[in-house]
Short mmCIF file of C-alpha atoms in Angstrom, two decimals:
data_model
loop_
_atom_site.label_atom_id
_atom_site.label_comp_id
_atom_site.label_asym_id
_atom_site.label_seq_id
_atom_site.Cartn_x
_atom_site.Cartn_y
_atom_site.Cartn_z
CA MET U 6 -10.78 39.76 -3.26
CA SER U 7 -8.69 41.23 0.05
CA VAL U 8 -10.67 40.41 2.75
CA ALA U 9 -10.12 41.64 6.40
CA ARG U 10 -8.18 38.68 8.24
CA PRO U 11 -6.09 37.03 5.98
CA LYS U 12 -7.10 32.90 5.57
CA ILE U 13 -3.67 31.50 6.04
CA GLU U 14 -0.97 33.41 7.99
CA ILE U 15 2.82 31.86 8.15
CA GLU U 16 4.53 33.53 10.80
CA ASN U 17 8.26 33.32 11.40
CA LEU U 18 8.13 29.80 10.58
CA SER U 19 11.29 27.56 10.77
CA LEU U 20 11.91 24.01 10.92
CA ASP U 21 15.13 21.79 11.89
CA PHE U 22 15.58 18.38 11.28
CA ALA U 23 17.65 16.50 13.91
CA ALA U 24 20.85 14.81 12.03
CA ASP U 25 21.83 11.92 13.19
CA GLY U 26 24.67 12.69 16.22
CA GLY U 27 25.42 16.30 14.56
CA SER U 28 24.17 19.57 14.76
CA PRO U 29 20.49 20.17 13.32
CA ILE U 30 20.00 20.99 9.80
CA SER U 31 17.93 23.84 9.31
CA VAL U 32 15.07 23.63 6.24
CA LEU U 33 12.88 26.31 6.69
CA HIS U 34 14.43 29.57 7.95
CA GLU U 35 11.93 32.54 9.53
CA ILE U 36 9.24 32.21 6.61
CA ASP U 37 6.48 34.85 6.87
CA LEU U 38 3.34 34.95 4.13
CA SER U 39 0.23 35.99 4.20
CA VAL U 40 -2.60 34.82 2.13
CA SER U 41 -6.02 36.23 1.58
CA GLU U 42 -9.39 34.41 1.26
CA GLY U 43 -9.63 32.69 -2.21
CA GLU U 44 -6.48 33.60 -3.46
CA PHE U 45 -4.01 31.31 -5.76
CA ILE U 46 -0.35 31.19 -4.29
CA CYS U 47 2.19 29.56 -6.23
CA ILE U 48 5.33 28.76 -4.35
CA VAL U 49 8.23 28.00 -6.58
CA GLY U 50 12.04 27.24 -5.54
CA PRO U 51 15.19 25.17 -6.39
CA SER U 52 14.28 21.25 -5.75
CA GLY U 53 15.14 19.85 -2.65
CA CYS U 54 14.54 23.50 -1.20
CA GLY U 55 11.72 22.81 1.42
CA LYS U 56 8.90 23.88 -0.28
CA SER U 57 7.05 20.67 0.22
CA THR U 58 8.03 20.73 3.64
CA LEU U 59 6.58 24.09 4.00
CA LEU U 60 3.24 23.00 2.51
CA ASN U 61 3.15 19.42 5.11
CA ILE U 62 3.25 21.77 7.71
CA ALA U 63 0.54 24.10 6.88
CA CYS U 64 -1.73 20.96 6.66
CA GLY U 65 -0.64 19.51 9.89
CA PHE U 66 1.14 16.71 9.05
CA LEU U 67 4.77 17.99 10.43
CA GLU U 68 5.50 20.42 13.27
CA PRO U 69 7.56 23.19 13.04
CA THR U 70 10.46 23.87 15.34
CA HIS U 71 9.49 27.79 15.65
CA GLY U 72 6.80 30.12 14.66
CA GLN U 73 3.25 28.91 13.50
CA VAL U 74 0.69 28.58 10.52
CA ARG U 75 -2.81 30.08 11.70
CA ILE U 76 -5.58 29.46 9.54
CA ASP U 77 -8.68 31.86 10.30
CA GLY U 78 -6.73 33.17 13.32
CA VAL U 79 -6.24 29.27 14.87
CA PRO U 80 -3.17 27.58 14.88
CA VAL U 81 -2.84 24.42 13.01
CA GLU U 82 -1.97 21.89 15.34
CA ARG U 83 -3.20 18.54 13.20
CA PRO U 84 -4.31 17.68 9.74
CA ASP U 85 -8.34 18.77 9.16
CA ARG U 86 -10.56 17.78 6.81
CA ARG U 87 -11.75 21.56 5.93
CA ARG U 88 -8.04 21.74 4.46
CA VAL U 89 -6.98 18.89 1.87
CA PHE U 90 -3.35 18.29 0.68
CA ILE U 91 -2.97 16.66 -2.96
CA PHE U 92 0.36 14.85 -3.66
CA GLN U 93 2.63 14.89 -6.28
CA ASN U 94 2.44 11.16 -7.49
CA THR U 95 -1.66 10.84 -6.79
CA ALA U 96 -2.43 9.33 -3.46
CA VAL U 97 -5.49 7.62 -4.85
CA PHE U 98 -6.24 4.52 -3.00
CA PRO U 99 -5.59 1.80 -5.58
CA TRP U 100 -7.84 -0.38 -4.18
CA LEU U 101 -11.46 1.79 -4.29
CA SER U 102 -13.10 2.96 -8.10
CA VAL U 103 -13.04 6.16 -9.24
CA GLU U 104 -16.34 6.71 -7.65
CA GLN U 105 -15.40 5.28 -4.24
CA ASN U 106 -12.10 7.22 -4.10
CA ILE U 107 -14.10 10.29 -4.63
CA GLY U 108 -16.39 9.58 -1.61
CA PHE U 109 -14.03 8.94 0.39
CA GLY U 110 -14.23 11.87 2.80
CA LEU U 111 -17.77 12.45 2.07
CA ARG U 112 -19.72 12.74 5.55
CA SER U 113 -23.20 13.47 4.37
CA SER U 114 -25.97 12.37 6.33
CA THR U 115 -27.76 10.70 3.74
CA ALA U 116 -26.18 8.07 0.56
CA ASP U 117 -28.17 9.79 -1.59
CA GLU U 118 -26.54 13.39 -1.06
CA ASN U 119 -22.85 11.67 -0.92
CA ALA U 120 -23.42 9.79 -4.51
CA ALA U 121 -25.24 13.33 -5.66
CA THR U 122 -21.86 15.07 -4.90
CA VAL U 123 -19.86 12.03 -5.79
CA GLN U 124 -21.27 12.50 -9.56
CA ARG U 125 -21.23 16.46 -9.63
CA TYR U 126 -17.27 16.15 -9.10
CA ILE U 127 -17.00 13.14 -11.56
CA GLU U 128 -18.50 15.21 -14.16
CA MET U 129 -16.53 18.12 -13.16
CA ILE U 130 -13.13 16.67 -13.71
CA GLY U 131 -14.53 14.63 -16.94
CA LEU U 132 -14.42 11.65 -15.75
CA ALA U 133 -18.04 10.41 -16.45
CA GLY U 134 -18.08 6.92 -17.38
CA PHE U 135 -15.36 5.66 -15.43
CA GLU U 136 -17.19 5.91 -12.43
CA LYS U 137 -16.57 1.90 -11.64
CA ALA U 138 -12.96 2.09 -13.19
CA TYR U 139 -9.97 1.49 -10.67
CA PRO U 140 -6.89 3.56 -10.44
CA ARG U 141 -4.53 1.21 -12.31
CA GLU U 142 -7.13 0.98 -15.34
CA LEU U 143 -6.62 5.08 -15.70
CA SER U 144 -3.59 7.10 -17.02
CA GLY U 145 -1.60 9.24 -14.39
CA GLY U 146 -3.83 12.28 -15.81
CA MET U 147 -7.00 10.76 -14.95
CA ASN U 148 -5.41 9.80 -11.49
CA GLN U 149 -5.00 13.28 -10.73
CA ARG U 150 -8.10 14.44 -11.62
CA VAL U 151 -9.39 11.62 -9.30
CA GLU U 152 -7.24 12.91 -6.18
CA ILE U 153 -8.61 16.92 -6.97
CA ALA U 154 -12.26 15.63 -7.21
CA ARG U 155 -11.82 13.45 -4.06
CA ALA U 156 -10.42 16.91 -2.47
CA LEU U 157 -12.94 19.03 -3.54
CA ALA U 158 -15.81 17.06 -2.92
CA SER U 159 -15.30 17.41 0.94
CA ASN U 160 -15.69 20.74 0.49
CA PRO U 161 -12.51 22.24 2.11
CA ASP U 162 -11.67 25.96 1.74
CA VAL U 163 -7.90 25.32 1.37
CA LEU U 164 -6.23 23.22 -1.19
CA PHE U 165 -2.43 21.92 -0.30
CA MET U 166 -1.18 20.91 -3.68
CA ASP U 167 2.49 19.58 -3.80
CA GLU U 168 3.22 19.54 -7.65
CA PRO U 169 0.47 18.03 -8.47
CA LEU U 170 0.77 17.73 -12.22
CA GLY U 171 4.72 17.31 -11.81
CA ALA U 172 4.33 13.54 -12.92
CA LEU U 173 2.42 14.49 -16.06
CA ASP U 174 3.66 14.70 -19.35
CA TYR U 175 3.93 18.58 -21.14
CA LEU U 176 0.69 18.31 -22.92
CA THR U 177 -1.62 16.82 -20.33
CA ARG U 178 0.07 19.29 -17.98
CA LEU U 179 -0.58 21.94 -20.14
CA LYS U 180 -4.52 20.87 -20.29
CA MET U 181 -4.65 20.18 -16.46
CA ARG U 182 -3.47 23.98 -15.87
CA ALA U 183 -6.09 25.24 -17.84
CA ASP U 184 -8.63 22.90 -15.95
CA LEU U 185 -7.81 23.71 -12.46
CA ILE U 186 -7.94 27.26 -13.52
CA GLU U 187 -11.49 26.72 -14.35
CA ILE U 188 -12.18 24.67 -11.60
CA TRP U 189 -10.47 27.63 -9.04
CA ARG U 190 -12.89 30.16 -10.79
CA GLN U 191 -15.75 27.73 -9.99
CA GLU U 192 -15.25 27.00 -6.43
CA ARG U 193 -12.87 29.66 -5.34
CA LYS U 194 -10.83 27.62 -2.91
CA THR U 195 -7.90 29.06 -1.33
CA ILE U 196 -4.68 27.24 -3.00
CA LEU U 197 -1.06 27.09 -2.17
CA PHE U 198 0.51 25.63 -4.97
CA VAL U 199 4.01 24.18 -4.79
CA THR U 200 5.83 23.57 -8.23
CA HIS U 201 9.47 23.73 -9.46
CA ASP U 202 8.28 24.77 -12.87
CA VAL U 203 8.21 28.55 -13.43
CA ASP U 204 5.84 28.71 -15.88
CA GLU U 205 3.39 27.01 -14.43
CA SER U 206 3.54 29.33 -11.40
CA VAL U 207 3.31 32.16 -13.65
CA GLN U 208 0.17 31.02 -15.74
CA LEU U 209 -1.53 29.86 -12.52
CA ALA U 210 -0.80 32.22 -9.66
CA ASP U 211 -2.24 35.34 -8.15
CA ARG U 212 1.26 35.69 -6.39
CA ILE U 213 4.27 33.92 -6.47
CA VAL U 214 6.41 33.08 -3.36
CA VAL U 215 9.94 32.47 -4.93
CA MET U 216 12.05 30.30 -2.00
CA SER U 217 15.64 30.47 -1.74
CA LYS U 218 18.13 27.33 -1.51
CA ARG U 219 18.02 25.40 1.74
CA PRO U 220 17.74 26.71 4.48
CA ALA U 221 14.68 28.21 2.37
CA SER U 222 13.58 31.54 3.28
CA VAL U 223 11.23 33.62 1.12
CA LYS U 224 13.15 35.49 -1.43
CA ALA U 225 10.50 37.78 -2.87
CA VAL U 226 6.94 37.50 -3.63
CA ILE U 227 5.74 38.81 -7.06
CA PRO U 228 2.12 39.12 -8.05
CA VAL U 229 0.68 38.85 -11.54
CA ASP U 230 -1.66 40.78 -12.20
CA LEU U 231 -2.51 39.31 -15.58
CA PRO U 232 -6.26 38.27 -16.55
CA ARG U 233 -6.32 34.73 -17.37
CA PRO U 234 -6.12 32.48 -19.28
CA ARG U 235 -2.47 33.95 -19.65
CA SER U 236 -0.93 34.52 -22.95
CA LEU U 237 2.29 32.44 -22.73
CA ASP U 238 3.73 35.59 -25.45
CA ASP U 239 2.38 38.58 -23.56
CA PRO U 240 5.35 41.01 -22.66
CA GLU U 241 4.66 41.33 -18.93
CA TYR U 242 4.03 37.62 -18.43
CA LEU U 243 7.82 37.21 -19.76
CA ARG U 244 9.20 40.06 -17.69
CA ILE U 245 7.63 38.16 -14.62
CA ARG U 246 8.89 34.82 -15.78
CA ASP U 247 12.53 36.10 -16.43
CA GLU U 248 12.30 37.96 -12.92
CA ILE U 249 11.71 34.79 -11.44
CA PHE U 250 14.56 32.88 -13.41
CA HIS U 251 16.62 35.42 -12.36
CA LEU U 252 15.59 35.53 -9.02
CA MET U 253 16.86 31.68 -8.79
CA GLY U 254 19.61 31.64 -11.07
CA ILE U 255 21.42 33.10 -8.70
CA ASP U 256 21.43 30.80 -6.45
CA HIS U 257 21.70 27.81 -9.38
CA PHE U 258 24.47 29.02 -10.70
CA GLY U 259 26.37 29.36 -7.51
CA ARG U 260 27.04 33.13 -7.07
CA ASN U 261 25.90 32.99 -3.09
CA GLU U 262 26.54 29.42 -2.46
CA ASP U 263 28.81 29.24 0.51
CA ALA U 264 27.98 32.36 1.96
CA PRO U 265 25.42 32.07 5.32
CA SER U 266 21.59 32.18 4.83
CA ASP U 267 21.08 35.33 6.64
CA SER U 268 23.30 37.29 4.46
CA ARG U 269 21.18 36.75 1.72
CA ALA U 270 19.15 39.39 0.10
CA ARG U 271 15.23 39.28 1.05
CA PRO U 272 13.44 41.91 -0.34
CA SER U 273 9.77 41.63 -0.01
CA ALA U 274 9.22 38.88 2.69
CA GLU U 275 6.11 41.21 3.31
CA MET Y 1 2.30 -21.64 -29.03
CA ARG Y 2 4.63 -20.66 -26.02
CA ARG Y 3 1.60 -22.01 -23.84
CA VAL Y 4 1.68 -25.58 -25.94
CA ARG Y 5 5.98 -25.56 -25.27
CA LYS Y 6 5.42 -24.82 -21.90
CA PHE Y 7 3.21 -27.12 -21.06
CA LEU Y 8 5.47 -29.87 -23.43
CA LEU Y 9 8.40 -28.84 -21.91
CA GLY Y 10 6.95 -29.62 -18.07
CA LEU Y 11 5.65 -32.94 -19.38
CA ALA Y 12 9.19 -33.65 -20.69
CA GLY Y 13 10.71 -32.91 -17.54
CA ILE Y 14 8.88 -34.98 -15.56
CA GLY Y 15 8.68 -37.75 -18.04
CA LEU Y 16 12.62 -37.73 -17.79
CA PHE Y 17 12.22 -38.42 -14.04
CA VAL Y 18 9.89 -41.18 -14.18
CA LEU Y 19 12.22 -42.77 -16.97
CA CYS Y 20 15.23 -42.72 -14.55
CA TRP Y 21 13.03 -43.96 -11.60
CA GLN Y 22 11.64 -46.79 -13.98
CA LEU Y 23 15.50 -47.36 -15.01
CA ALA Y 24 16.64 -47.32 -11.69
CA THR Y 25 14.20 -49.54 -9.98
CA TRP Y 26 14.39 -52.28 -12.79
CA GLY Y 27 13.65 -55.79 -11.83
CA ASN Y 28 12.45 -54.86 -8.23
CA GLY Y 29 10.01 -57.01 -6.79
CA ARG Y 30 7.17 -55.83 -4.86
CA THR Y 31 8.55 -54.88 -1.29
CA ASP Y 32 11.92 -53.42 -2.52
CA VAL Y 33 11.90 -49.66 -4.15
CA PRO Y 34 8.98 -49.58 -6.24
CA GLY Y 35 8.99 -48.43 -9.79
CA PRO Y 36 6.48 -46.38 -11.24
CA TRP Y 37 3.92 -49.00 -12.21
CA LEU Y 38 3.71 -50.62 -8.96
CA ALA Y 39 3.35 -47.11 -7.48
CA LEU Y 40 0.09 -46.63 -10.02
CA SER Y 41 -1.04 -49.59 -9.22
CA GLY Y 42 -0.25 -49.40 -5.47
CA LEU Y 43 -2.50 -45.97 -5.81
CA ARG Y 44 -5.16 -47.78 -7.81
CA ASP Y 45 -5.18 -50.44 -4.54
CA LEU Y 46 -5.44 -47.49 -1.71
CA ALA Y 47 -8.15 -45.91 -4.02
CA ARG Y 48 -10.25 -49.31 -3.91
CA GLU Y 49 -9.89 -49.91 0.02
CA GLY Y 50 -11.58 -46.49 0.79
CA LEU Y 51 -9.61 -45.70 3.35
CA LEU Y 52 -7.50 -42.99 0.85
CA TRP Y 53 -10.56 -40.77 0.95
CA ARG Y 54 -11.15 -41.19 4.54
CA TYR Y 55 -7.23 -40.06 5.18
CA ILE Y 56 -7.53 -37.68 2.73
CA ILE Y 57 -10.22 -35.64 4.43
CA ALA Y 58 -8.85 -36.39 7.81
CA SER Y 59 -5.47 -34.73 6.52
CA VAL Y 60 -7.55 -31.78 4.93
CA PHE Y 61 -9.53 -31.33 7.70
CA ARG Y 62 -6.45 -30.83 10.24
CA VAL Y 63 -4.65 -28.49 7.79
CA MET Y 64 -7.88 -26.21 7.13
CA TRP Y 65 -8.33 -25.93 11.29
CA GLY Y 66 -4.74 -25.52 11.89
CA PHE Y 67 -4.17 -23.04 8.97
CA ALA Y 68 -7.68 -21.09 9.78
CA LEU Y 69 -6.78 -20.52 13.54
CA ALA Y 70 -3.28 -19.35 12.75
CA VAL Y 71 -5.05 -17.03 9.84
CA LEU Y 72 -7.22 -15.74 12.92
CA ALA Y 73 -4.27 -15.02 15.28
CA GLY Y 74 -1.48 -14.23 13.17
CA VAL Y 75 -3.34 -11.45 11.01
CA PRO Y 76 -4.47 -9.37 13.84
CA LEU Y 77 -0.96 -9.97 15.48
CA GLY Y 78 0.85 -9.01 12.41
CA LEU Y 79 -1.16 -6.54 11.96
CA ALA Y 80 -0.93 -4.95 15.52
CA ILE Y 81 3.09 -5.51 15.31
CA GLY Y 82 3.52 -3.61 12.08
CA TRP Y 83 1.37 -0.85 13.32
CA SER Y 84 1.73 -0.18 16.69
CA GLY Y 85 5.53 0.52 18.24
CA TRP Y 86 4.90 -1.03 21.68
CA VAL Y 87 3.15 -4.02 20.62
CA ARG Y 88 6.27 -4.51 18.33
CA ASP Y 89 8.68 -4.11 21.36
CA LEU Y 90 6.78 -6.35 23.41
CA LEU Y 91 5.67 -9.28 20.90
CA ASN Y 92 8.61 -9.10 18.09
CA PRO Y 93 11.33 -10.95 20.43
CA LEU Y 94 9.38 -13.51 21.73
CA VAL Y 95 8.13 -14.41 17.90
CA GLN Y 96 11.59 -14.10 16.66
CA LEU Y 97 12.66 -16.70 19.60
CA LEU Y 98 9.65 -19.17 19.12
CA ARG Y 99 10.04 -18.78 15.09
CA PRO Y 100 13.11 -21.04 14.75
CA ILE Y 101 11.89 -24.02 16.44
CA SER Y 102 10.92 -26.59 14.24
CA PRO Y 103 6.75 -27.47 14.95
CA ILE Y 104 7.70 -31.06 15.05
CA ALA Y 105 9.74 -30.15 17.95
CA TRP Y 106 6.48 -29.44 20.28
CA LEU Y 107 5.37 -33.04 19.24
CA PRO Y 108 5.59 -34.25 22.71
CA ILE Y 109 4.58 -30.92 24.52
CA ALA Y 110 1.40 -31.22 22.39
CA VAL Y 111 0.72 -34.42 23.16
CA LEU Y 112 1.38 -33.60 27.08
CA MET Y 113 -1.25 -30.49 26.52
CA PHE Y 114 -3.72 -32.36 24.64
CA GLY Y 115 -3.48 -35.90 26.13
CA GLY Y 116 -6.34 -35.26 28.42
CA VAL Y 117 -8.60 -33.92 26.11
CA ARG Y 118 -11.97 -35.90 26.09
CA TRP Y 119 -14.08 -33.67 23.68
CA TRP Y 120 -11.98 -34.35 20.72
CA GLU Y 121 -9.65 -36.92 19.57
CA PRO Y 122 -6.01 -35.81 21.46
CA SER Y 123 -4.04 -36.72 18.40
CA ASP Y 124 -6.36 -34.84 16.09
CA LEU Y 125 -5.39 -31.56 18.07
CA SER Y 126 -1.95 -31.91 18.33
CA ALA Y 127 -1.59 -32.37 14.74
CA ILE Y 128 -3.56 -29.17 14.24
CA PHE Y 129 -1.40 -27.67 16.91
CA LEU Y 130 1.70 -28.23 14.99
CA ILE Y 131 0.08 -27.12 11.91
CA PHE Y 132 -1.07 -24.06 13.55
CA LEU Y 133 2.45 -23.32 15.08
CA ALA Y 134 3.79 -23.98 11.10
CA SER Y 135 1.55 -21.45 9.56
CA ILE Y 136 1.49 -18.67 12.21
CA PHE Y 137 4.89 -17.40 12.16
CA PRO Y 138 5.15 -16.85 8.33
CA ILE Y 139 1.27 -15.15 8.81
CA ILE Y 140 2.70 -12.67 11.57
CA THR Y 141 5.48 -11.78 9.66
CA ALA Y 142 3.97 -11.15 6.32
CA ALA Y 143 1.21 -9.30 7.83
CA THR Y 144 3.67 -6.99 9.57
CA SER Y 145 5.90 -6.24 7.03
CA ALA Y 146 2.63 -5.66 4.99
CA VAL Y 147 1.82 -2.92 7.64
CA GLU Y 148 5.30 -1.10 7.62
CA GLY Y 149 5.41 -1.52 3.52
CA ILE Y 150 2.10 1.16 3.64
CA ASP Y 151 2.89 4.05 1.46
CA ALA Y 152 2.78 6.89 4.21
CA LYS Y 153 0.59 9.06 1.50
CA TYR Y 154 -2.18 6.67 2.06
CA LEU Y 155 -2.33 7.00 5.88
CA ARG Y 156 -1.67 11.14 5.66
CA VAL Y 157 -4.49 10.89 3.27
CA ALA Y 158 -6.63 9.00 5.91
CA THR Y 159 -5.61 11.56 8.84
CA ASN Y 160 -6.25 14.52 6.33
CA PHE Y 161 -10.10 13.38 6.20
CA GLU Y 162 -9.70 12.55 10.03
CA ILE Y 163 -10.17 8.83 9.70
CA GLY Y 164 -8.74 7.06 12.77
CA GLY Y 165 -9.34 4.14 15.03
CA MET Y 166 -11.16 1.43 13.43
CA ALA Y 167 -12.29 3.04 10.33
CA MET Y 168 -8.38 3.68 9.50
CA LEU Y 169 -7.80 -0.34 10.39
CA PHE Y 170 -10.53 -1.42 7.67
CA GLN Y 171 -10.82 1.29 5.18
CA VAL Y 172 -6.88 2.01 4.67
CA ILE Y 173 -4.54 -0.37 6.62
CA LEU Y 174 -6.16 -3.73 5.79
CA PRO Y 175 -6.82 -3.17 2.07
CA ALA Y 176 -3.63 -1.35 1.67
CA ALA Y 177 -1.92 -4.43 3.13
CA LEU Y 178 -3.90 -7.00 1.49
CA PRO Y 179 -2.19 -8.09 -1.24
CA GLN Y 180 1.21 -9.02 0.97
CA ILE Y 181 -1.13 -10.91 3.67
CA LEU Y 182 -2.30 -12.99 0.72
CA THR Y 183 0.79 -13.86 -0.52
CA GLY Y 184 1.89 -14.63 2.78
CA LEU Y 185 -1.07 -17.10 3.49
CA ARG Y 186 -0.42 -18.60 0.52
CA LEU Y 187 3.23 -19.41 1.64
CA ALA Y 188 2.01 -20.01 4.96
CA LEU Y 189 -0.39 -22.96 3.82
CA GLY Y 190 2.48 -24.55 1.46
CA ILE Y 191 4.31 -24.70 4.64
CA ALA Y 192 1.43 -26.52 6.87
CA TRP Y 193 0.72 -28.76 4.57
CA VAL Y 194 4.15 -29.59 4.12
CA VAL Y 195 4.57 -30.22 7.88
CA LEU Y 196 1.14 -32.04 8.26
CA VAL Y 197 2.69 -35.15 6.83
CA ALA Y 198 5.47 -35.13 9.49
CA ALA Y 199 3.19 -34.61 12.28
CA GLU Y 200 0.76 -37.49 10.91
CA MET Y 201 3.41 -40.04 11.19
CA LEU Y 202 3.45 -39.69 14.63
CA GLY Y 203 0.97 -40.34 17.59
CA VAL Y 204 -1.93 -40.19 14.97
CA GLN Y 205 -4.06 -43.04 13.88
CA SER Y 206 -5.57 -41.78 10.24
CA GLY Y 207 -4.26 -39.36 7.37
CA LEU Y 208 -1.89 -39.20 4.50
CA GLY Y 209 1.35 -39.22 6.86
CA PHE Y 210 -0.03 -42.13 8.99
CA GLN Y 211 -0.85 -44.36 5.65
CA ILE Y 212 2.81 -43.57 4.74
CA ASN Y 213 4.20 -44.80 8.08
CA ASP Y 214 1.64 -47.64 8.31
CA SER Y 215 2.35 -48.79 4.74
CA ARG Y 216 6.17 -48.85 5.63
CA ASN Y 217 5.29 -50.97 8.82
CA ASN Y 218 4.11 -53.37 6.45
CA LEU Y 219 6.44 -53.32 4.13
CA ARG Y 220 4.21 -52.10 1.35
CA TYR Y 221 6.44 -49.45 -0.20
CA ASP Y 222 4.00 -48.96 -3.15
CA LEU Y 223 1.49 -47.74 -1.10
CA VAL Y 224 4.21 -45.14 0.21
CA VAL Y 225 4.91 -44.11 -3.18
CA ALA Y 226 1.36 -43.86 -3.71
CA ALA Y 227 0.59 -42.00 -1.06
CA MET Y 228 3.53 -39.43 -1.74
CA ILE Y 229 1.65 -38.64 -4.88
CA VAL Y 230 -1.76 -38.22 -3.45
CA ILE Y 231 -0.10 -35.82 -1.19
CA SER Y 232 1.76 -34.00 -3.80
CA ILE Y 233 -1.53 -33.62 -5.82
CA ILE Y 234 -3.51 -32.04 -2.99
CA GLY Y 235 -0.94 -29.88 -2.09
CA ILE Y 236 -0.77 -28.47 -5.99
CA CYS Y 237 -4.61 -28.26 -5.50
CA LEU Y 238 -4.67 -26.66 -1.82
CA ASP Y 239 -1.91 -24.20 -3.51
CA SER Y 240 -3.80 -23.22 -6.49
CA ALA Y 241 -6.69 -22.85 -4.61
CA MET Y 242 -5.41 -20.22 -2.69
CA ALA Y 243 -3.68 -18.41 -5.57
CA ARG Y 244 -7.19 -18.15 -7.13
CA ILE Y 245 -8.64 -16.60 -3.90
CA GLU Y 246 -5.68 -14.13 -3.84
CA SER Y 247 -6.29 -13.03 -7.40
CA SER Y 248 -10.09 -12.98 -7.19
CA ALA Y 249 -9.45 -10.90 -4.15
CA LEU Y 250 -7.32 -8.39 -5.96
CA SER Y 251 -8.80 -8.35 -8.92
CA ARG Y 252 -12.12 -7.11 -7.56
CA ARG Y 253 -10.47 -3.90 -6.08
CA GLY Y 254 -8.41 -3.88 -9.72
CA THR Y 255 -4.91 -4.47 -8.17
CA ALA Y 256 -4.80 -8.11 -9.81
CA LYS Y 257 -1.52 -8.60 -11.77
CA ARG Y 258 -3.40 -9.68 -14.82
#
């Protein structure tokens, strides 16, 4: 599904946070990545490494210190309804019902059209019958579905998902992964999906971006060329998973911990 | 069972207080410190006179106007201070400067301000003004901290869907801040009611505060205590009315506590 021009281009992106009184802290360091239209990209890395920050920049919530993110060739300067961010602990509005939440971003000319869109996505996420329910009456998994439906309903071309399943229990997470794949198959959005769960990334992604510890840079980009749904005991699946563990483990167990970041190996940063 | 016990215990606490009151005032005549029975018969006298109802209406009327004006001014001001950095920098020092001044201290100024008014009873206006002052600061403070406490992710969702300006205010900021604002309003109404009685003891010719002052001048301490009881009951009614508004507003949007 490679298209001539990449959908998202992240080019030489760095972010420094100004620390109080001290020298600025480098959070992201010279990140390059290009994503094709309709591609499902997972970004994994140790917690606190700046994966979420990268996503926030790509969505236009934060400004980078250097470099830029281009979507369809146009630099990202502010949030845009054509690409929607999905938050870790759901950001559904507690004061709106399920259908009001899903309809929040809709701009159709007629109310009927909006209502039809809302109904279509309520059915897609399997919440028919809960149209009038409020978020506090639903489980965490149901609320996360509502948020995904709210994002899809406004028909964006890119979804930024920041550990969207991180707060759910194990079984719900497995079910949601399968549903997510199904939704992605139907809707063909370009997805940037941040997670710290290596298994999750191998199950979902076309390509996995492995980030280093802070200051985060791209350590490796690993293609996953397996048909979905992916069997958890397929040898290739296990090989990729272990490769990522290995890539992350180096930092986890401290081998290069005190070395300056630029001496760190960055093999295939594309 | 728990609710019955809770109710009985509450009743016992009040009963104990009334008993102490009875014992402390044993054998006193009508003009000395009145006991519970004298207070109750005073309450009956007040109700019979018909003045009581007029005074209750006068007092509630003043509180409602003062409080309503404070809500109309205080909520937008508080939202603006919480939302905009420069409005905060402009107004917050002033608010902090005015807040510690007891509304009662404004009375001479209020009389001066409204003394020449012809289109309304001046003393009414100064009482309303004091109520307004008593309730506006807690309202501003509640609205400000409600806005500051809004979870940033809701605001991000709104900007993500390219919602701004008035739509942002009415679809996101106000509903997100509503629970805390309503709690603040309830608190402010309680303060307003307390201040009203003090405000009515000076300058006005009607209302429950006036009733207390007037009865004292006539050495009818039984009526003083009777008026105190009425003040308490109406205070409770106002508070529970606010609580009901609060919970119905929040239950409709599904965020009520129960």
